[in-house]
C-alpha positions as MATLAB code, in Angstrom:
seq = 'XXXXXXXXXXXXXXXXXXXXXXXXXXXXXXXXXXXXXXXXXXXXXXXXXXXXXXXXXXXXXXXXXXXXXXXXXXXXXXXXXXXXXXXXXXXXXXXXXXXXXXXXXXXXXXXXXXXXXXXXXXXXXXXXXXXXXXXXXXXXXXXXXXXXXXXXXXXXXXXXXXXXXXXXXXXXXXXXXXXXXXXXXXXXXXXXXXXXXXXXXXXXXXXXXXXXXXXXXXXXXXXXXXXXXXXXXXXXXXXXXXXXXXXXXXXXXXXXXXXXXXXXXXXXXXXXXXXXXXXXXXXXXXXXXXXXXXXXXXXXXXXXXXXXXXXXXXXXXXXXXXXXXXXXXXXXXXXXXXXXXXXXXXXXXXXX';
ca = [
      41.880   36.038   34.833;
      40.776   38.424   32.445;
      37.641   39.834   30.518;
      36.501   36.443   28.912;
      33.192   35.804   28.748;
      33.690   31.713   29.587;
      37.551   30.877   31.434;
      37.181   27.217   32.401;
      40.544   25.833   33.977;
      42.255   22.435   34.870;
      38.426   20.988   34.083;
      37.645   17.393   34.825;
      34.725   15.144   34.965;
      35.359   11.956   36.168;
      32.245    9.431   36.291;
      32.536    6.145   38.791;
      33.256    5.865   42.477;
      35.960    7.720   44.085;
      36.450   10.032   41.131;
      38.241   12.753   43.044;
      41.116   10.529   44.188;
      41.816    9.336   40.791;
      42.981   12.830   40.589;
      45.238   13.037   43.936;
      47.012    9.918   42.435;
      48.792    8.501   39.055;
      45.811    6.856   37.701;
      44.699   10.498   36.571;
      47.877    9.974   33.376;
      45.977    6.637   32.339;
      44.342    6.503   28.973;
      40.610    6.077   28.669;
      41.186    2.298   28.773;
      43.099    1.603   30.930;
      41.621    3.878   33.511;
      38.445    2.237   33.306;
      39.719   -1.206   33.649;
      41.859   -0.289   36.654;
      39.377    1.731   38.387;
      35.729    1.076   37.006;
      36.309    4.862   36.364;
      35.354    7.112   32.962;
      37.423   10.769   32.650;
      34.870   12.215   30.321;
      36.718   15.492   30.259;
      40.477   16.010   31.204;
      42.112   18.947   32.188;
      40.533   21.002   30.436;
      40.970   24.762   29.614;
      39.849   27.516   26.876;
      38.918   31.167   26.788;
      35.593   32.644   24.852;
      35.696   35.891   23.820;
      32.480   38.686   24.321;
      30.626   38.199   21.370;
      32.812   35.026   20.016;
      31.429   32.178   18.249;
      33.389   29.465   19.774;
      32.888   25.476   18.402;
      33.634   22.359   20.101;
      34.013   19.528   17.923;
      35.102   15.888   18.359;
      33.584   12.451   17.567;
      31.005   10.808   19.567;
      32.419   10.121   22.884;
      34.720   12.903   22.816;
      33.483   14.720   25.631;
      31.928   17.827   24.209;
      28.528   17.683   25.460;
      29.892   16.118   28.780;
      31.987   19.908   28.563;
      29.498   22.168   27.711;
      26.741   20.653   30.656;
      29.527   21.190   33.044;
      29.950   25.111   32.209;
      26.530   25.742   34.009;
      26.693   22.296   36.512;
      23.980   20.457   34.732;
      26.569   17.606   35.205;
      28.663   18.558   38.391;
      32.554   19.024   37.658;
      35.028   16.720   39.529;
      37.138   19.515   39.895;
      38.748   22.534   38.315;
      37.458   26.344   38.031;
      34.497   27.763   35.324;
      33.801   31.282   35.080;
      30.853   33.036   33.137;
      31.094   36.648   33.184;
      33.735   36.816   35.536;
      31.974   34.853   37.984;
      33.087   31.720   40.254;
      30.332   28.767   38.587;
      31.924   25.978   40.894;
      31.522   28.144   43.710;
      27.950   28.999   43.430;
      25.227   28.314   45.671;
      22.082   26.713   44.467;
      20.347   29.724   44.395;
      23.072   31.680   42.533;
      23.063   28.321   39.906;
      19.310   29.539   39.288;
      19.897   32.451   38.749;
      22.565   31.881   36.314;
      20.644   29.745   33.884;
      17.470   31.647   34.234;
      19.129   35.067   33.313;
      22.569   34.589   32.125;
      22.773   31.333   30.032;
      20.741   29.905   27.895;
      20.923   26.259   26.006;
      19.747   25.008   22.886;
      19.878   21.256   22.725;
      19.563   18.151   20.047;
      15.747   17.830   21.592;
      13.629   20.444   20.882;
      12.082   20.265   24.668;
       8.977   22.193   23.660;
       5.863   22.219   25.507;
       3.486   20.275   23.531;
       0.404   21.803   24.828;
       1.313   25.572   25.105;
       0.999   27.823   21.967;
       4.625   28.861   20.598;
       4.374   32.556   21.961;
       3.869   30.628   25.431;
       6.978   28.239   24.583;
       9.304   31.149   23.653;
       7.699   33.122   26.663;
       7.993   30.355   29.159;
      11.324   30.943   30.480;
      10.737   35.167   30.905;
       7.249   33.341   32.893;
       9.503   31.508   35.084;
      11.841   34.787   35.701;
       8.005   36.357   36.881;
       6.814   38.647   33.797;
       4.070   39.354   33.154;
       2.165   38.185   30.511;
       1.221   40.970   28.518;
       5.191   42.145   28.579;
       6.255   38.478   28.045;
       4.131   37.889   25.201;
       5.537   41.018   23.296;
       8.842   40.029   23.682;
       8.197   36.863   22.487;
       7.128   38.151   19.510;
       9.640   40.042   18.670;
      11.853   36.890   18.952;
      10.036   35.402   16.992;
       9.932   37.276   14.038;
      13.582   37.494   14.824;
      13.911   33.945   13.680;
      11.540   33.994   10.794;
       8.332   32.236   12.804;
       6.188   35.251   12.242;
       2.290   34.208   12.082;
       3.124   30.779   14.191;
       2.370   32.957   17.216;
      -0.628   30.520   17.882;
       0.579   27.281   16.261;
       1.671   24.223   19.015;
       4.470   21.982   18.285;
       2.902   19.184   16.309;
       1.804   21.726   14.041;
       5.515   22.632   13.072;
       8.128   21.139   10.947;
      11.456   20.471   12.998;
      12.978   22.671   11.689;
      10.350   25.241   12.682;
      10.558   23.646   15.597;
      13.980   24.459   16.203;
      13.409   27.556   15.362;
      11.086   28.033   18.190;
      13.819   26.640   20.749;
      16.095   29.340   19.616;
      13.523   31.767   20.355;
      12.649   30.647   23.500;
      16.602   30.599   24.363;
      17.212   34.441   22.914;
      13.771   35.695   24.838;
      15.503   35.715   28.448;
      18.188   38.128   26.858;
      21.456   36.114   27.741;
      24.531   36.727   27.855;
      25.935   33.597   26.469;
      23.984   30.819   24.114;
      25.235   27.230   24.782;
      24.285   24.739   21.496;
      24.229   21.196   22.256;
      24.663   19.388   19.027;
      20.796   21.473   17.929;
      20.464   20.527   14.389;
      22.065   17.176   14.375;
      18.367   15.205   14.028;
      17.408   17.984   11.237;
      17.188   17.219    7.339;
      20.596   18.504    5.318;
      18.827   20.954    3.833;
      16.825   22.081    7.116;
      20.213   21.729    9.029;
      22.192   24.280    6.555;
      19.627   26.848    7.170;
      19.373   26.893   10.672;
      23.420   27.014   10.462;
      23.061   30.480    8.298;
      19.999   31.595   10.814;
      22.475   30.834   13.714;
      24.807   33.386   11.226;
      22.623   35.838   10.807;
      21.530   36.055   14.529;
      24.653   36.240   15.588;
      25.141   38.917   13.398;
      22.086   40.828   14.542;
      22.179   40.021   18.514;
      26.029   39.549   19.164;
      25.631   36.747   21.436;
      28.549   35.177   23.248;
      28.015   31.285   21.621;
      29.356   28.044   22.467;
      28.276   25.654   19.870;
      29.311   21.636   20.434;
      28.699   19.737   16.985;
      31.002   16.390   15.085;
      30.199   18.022   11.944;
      33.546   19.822   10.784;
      31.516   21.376    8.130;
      29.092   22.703   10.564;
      32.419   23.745   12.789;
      34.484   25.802   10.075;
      31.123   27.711    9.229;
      29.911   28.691   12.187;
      33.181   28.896   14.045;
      35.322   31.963   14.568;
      37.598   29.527   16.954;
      37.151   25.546   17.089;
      38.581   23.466   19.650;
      38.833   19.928   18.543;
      38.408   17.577   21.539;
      39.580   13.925   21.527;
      39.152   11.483   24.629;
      38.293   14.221   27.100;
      41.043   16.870   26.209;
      41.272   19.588   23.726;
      44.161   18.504   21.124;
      43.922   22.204   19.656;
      42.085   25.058   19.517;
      42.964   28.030   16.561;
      40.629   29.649   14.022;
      39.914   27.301   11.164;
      42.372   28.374    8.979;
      44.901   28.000   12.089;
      43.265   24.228   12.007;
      43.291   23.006    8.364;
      46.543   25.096    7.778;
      48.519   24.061   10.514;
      46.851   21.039   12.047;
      48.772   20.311   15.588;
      49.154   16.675   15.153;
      47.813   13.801   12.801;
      44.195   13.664   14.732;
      43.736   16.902   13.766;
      45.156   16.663   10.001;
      43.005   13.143    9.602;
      39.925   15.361   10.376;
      40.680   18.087    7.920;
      42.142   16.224    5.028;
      39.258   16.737    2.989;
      38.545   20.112    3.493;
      39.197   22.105   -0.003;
      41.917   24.224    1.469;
      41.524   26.897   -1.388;
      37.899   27.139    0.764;
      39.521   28.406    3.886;
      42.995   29.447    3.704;
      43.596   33.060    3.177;
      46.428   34.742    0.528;
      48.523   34.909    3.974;
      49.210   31.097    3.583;
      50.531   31.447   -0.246;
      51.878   34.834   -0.791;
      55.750   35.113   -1.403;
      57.892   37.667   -1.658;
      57.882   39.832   -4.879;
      60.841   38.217   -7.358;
      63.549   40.773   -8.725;
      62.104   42.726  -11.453;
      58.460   41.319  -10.825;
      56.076   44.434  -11.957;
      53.945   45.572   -8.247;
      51.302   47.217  -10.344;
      48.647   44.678  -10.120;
      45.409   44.363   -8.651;
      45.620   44.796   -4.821;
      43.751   42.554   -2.146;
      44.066   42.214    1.519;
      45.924   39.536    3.214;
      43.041   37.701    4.664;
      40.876   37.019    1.201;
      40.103   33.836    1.378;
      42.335   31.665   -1.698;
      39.146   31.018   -4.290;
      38.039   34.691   -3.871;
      41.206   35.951   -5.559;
      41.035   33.862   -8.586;
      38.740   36.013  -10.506;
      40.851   39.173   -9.852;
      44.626   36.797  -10.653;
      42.170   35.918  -13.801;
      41.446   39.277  -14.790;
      44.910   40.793  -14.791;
      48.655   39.308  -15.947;
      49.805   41.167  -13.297;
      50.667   39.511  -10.130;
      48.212   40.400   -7.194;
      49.519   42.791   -4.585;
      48.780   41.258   -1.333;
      48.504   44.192    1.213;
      47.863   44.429    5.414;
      47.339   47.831    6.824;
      47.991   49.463    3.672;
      51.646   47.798    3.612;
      52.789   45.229    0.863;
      53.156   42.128    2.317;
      53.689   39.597   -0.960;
      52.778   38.847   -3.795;
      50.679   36.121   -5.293;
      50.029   35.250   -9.450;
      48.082   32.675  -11.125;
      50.084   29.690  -11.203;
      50.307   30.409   -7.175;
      46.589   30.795   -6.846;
      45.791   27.742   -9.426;
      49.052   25.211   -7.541;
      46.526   26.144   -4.156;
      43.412   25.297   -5.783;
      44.267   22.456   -7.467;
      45.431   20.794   -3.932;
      49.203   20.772   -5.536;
      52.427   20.744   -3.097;
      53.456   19.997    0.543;
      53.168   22.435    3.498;
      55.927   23.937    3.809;
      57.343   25.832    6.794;
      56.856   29.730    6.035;
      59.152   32.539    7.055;
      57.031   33.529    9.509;
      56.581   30.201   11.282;
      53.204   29.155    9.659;
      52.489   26.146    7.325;
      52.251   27.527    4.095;
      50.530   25.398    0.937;
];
């Protein structure tokens, strides 16, 4: 294994009696179905196995029941794993002793979930602060960490405000805190904004942005939204009945979807919106002028309209300085407009 913050391997978690000799046997190959009506038995997640990157945002989406929150509770044993191999930080999870576990998810991980969890008669300095009390600071140093988080996440002058006092969204807010104050290596969201207003919801999604931004954290975030997923996401993984259909960028997902479950979730997703000029750009035609304006390969499609606009020139698209197509406004408009079939590109992509 390598230098990935999270490797999780050949994961399962198999709820119901005898779960670990469903696995020694055929019965593991059964679909949800009929594996429960054979055995009494659920396979919540199934052979599992992903990579996160240092510093990566990485989503897990699927519908209810997909398994994602079942997933992300088994990356630090809150819900034991039947079997398979989790490392954070290069180290064995499966193969830690209770101790160890503690120490993890007191100084290592941290988890934001749907439920705020706050404590409702402790100040919010004391909430944010409560988890560097439990590590054994002391208070003076705890408290001025705490608020530094917490003008970190916009709560400043709710130093001495208690829960019922706050909006959820503030609320939130102070969960998020309390999660960043221990200084963790890796932030695990559990569906966090789901029970939050629209409006509330899209700006903790552009705090969670511009914290990751600032700090740099290592994130796992588990969500059904495919909005949500596709803004926050630098990778998504797209689970469905306990297993991960596919995992890619979001482009890599609503450009090149890896089967129908995949292209049924991002059918509606204005492709102009996420696509870059990689997925559109042709080569130049004989005699086409390659004086035009000049953008890099990964602007997304709607971004280049106002330059195509601008100029009757078709747009040099470039990558490291080197030509690598060429895109003009009937191109840029056919994307927009939704117009055409994928097509397979030279270079093995689906191309719109």
């Amino acid at each position: 294994m390598g230098t990935a913050a999270i490797e999780v391997r050949g994961l399962w978690k198999i709820f119901g009696p005898r779960a670990d000799r469903i696995l020694a046997g055929p019965d593991a190959d059964l679909d949800p179905a009929a594996l429960r009506a054979k055995t009494g038995c659920t396979a919540a997640v199934r052979d599992v196995g992903f990579e996160v990157r240092p510093g990566e945002v990485f989503v897990v989406m699927g519908l209810s029941g997909s398994g994602k929150s079942t997933l992300v509770r088994c990356l630090t044993r809150l819900i034991e794993p039947t079997a398979g191999e989790v490392r954070i930080g290069g180290q064995d999870v499966l193969g830690m002793s209770a101790a160890q576990l503690r120490e993890l998810r007191r100084h290592k991980v941290s988890m934001v979930f749907q439920h705020f969890g706050l404590l409702p008669h402790r100040r919010v300095v004391d909430n944010v602060a409560y988890g560097l009390e439990i590590q054994g600071v002391g208070k003076a140093a705890r408290h001025d960490r705490a608020r530094q988080i917490i003008s970190l996440v916009g709560l400043e002058g709710q130093e001495d405000s208690y829960p019922d006092q706050l909006s959820g969204g503030m609320q939130q807010r102070v969960g998020l805190a309390r999660a960043l104050a221990v200084d963790p290596e890796v932030l695990l969201f559990d569906e966090p904004f789901s029970a939050l207003d629209p409006l509330i919801r899209r700006d903790m999604q552009a705090e969670v942005v511009r914290l990751h931004r600032e700090v740099g954290k290592t994130m796992v975030f588990i969500t059904h939204d495919l909005s949500e997923a596709l803004k926050l996401g630098e990778r998504i993984a797209i689970m469905r009945a306990g297993s991960i259909v596919q995992v890619g960028t979001p482009e890599e997902l609503v450009g090149a979807p890896a089967d129908d479950y995949v292209a049924d979730f991002v059918r509606d997703v204005p492709k102009s919106h996420v696509l870059s000029l990689r997925w559109i750009c042709r080569p130049p035609e004989p005699g086409e002028p390659l004086d035009g304006p000049e953008l890099p390969v990964g602007t997304v499609i709607r971004d280049a309209v106002p330059a195509a606009m601008a100029s009757a020139r078709p747009i040099r698209v470039v990558s490291g300085g080197e030509l690598v197509g060429v895109v003009d406004r009937v191109d840029l408009l056919g994307a927009v407009r939704g117009e055409g079939e994928p097509v397979a590109a030279g270079s093995g992509e689906t191309k719109w």
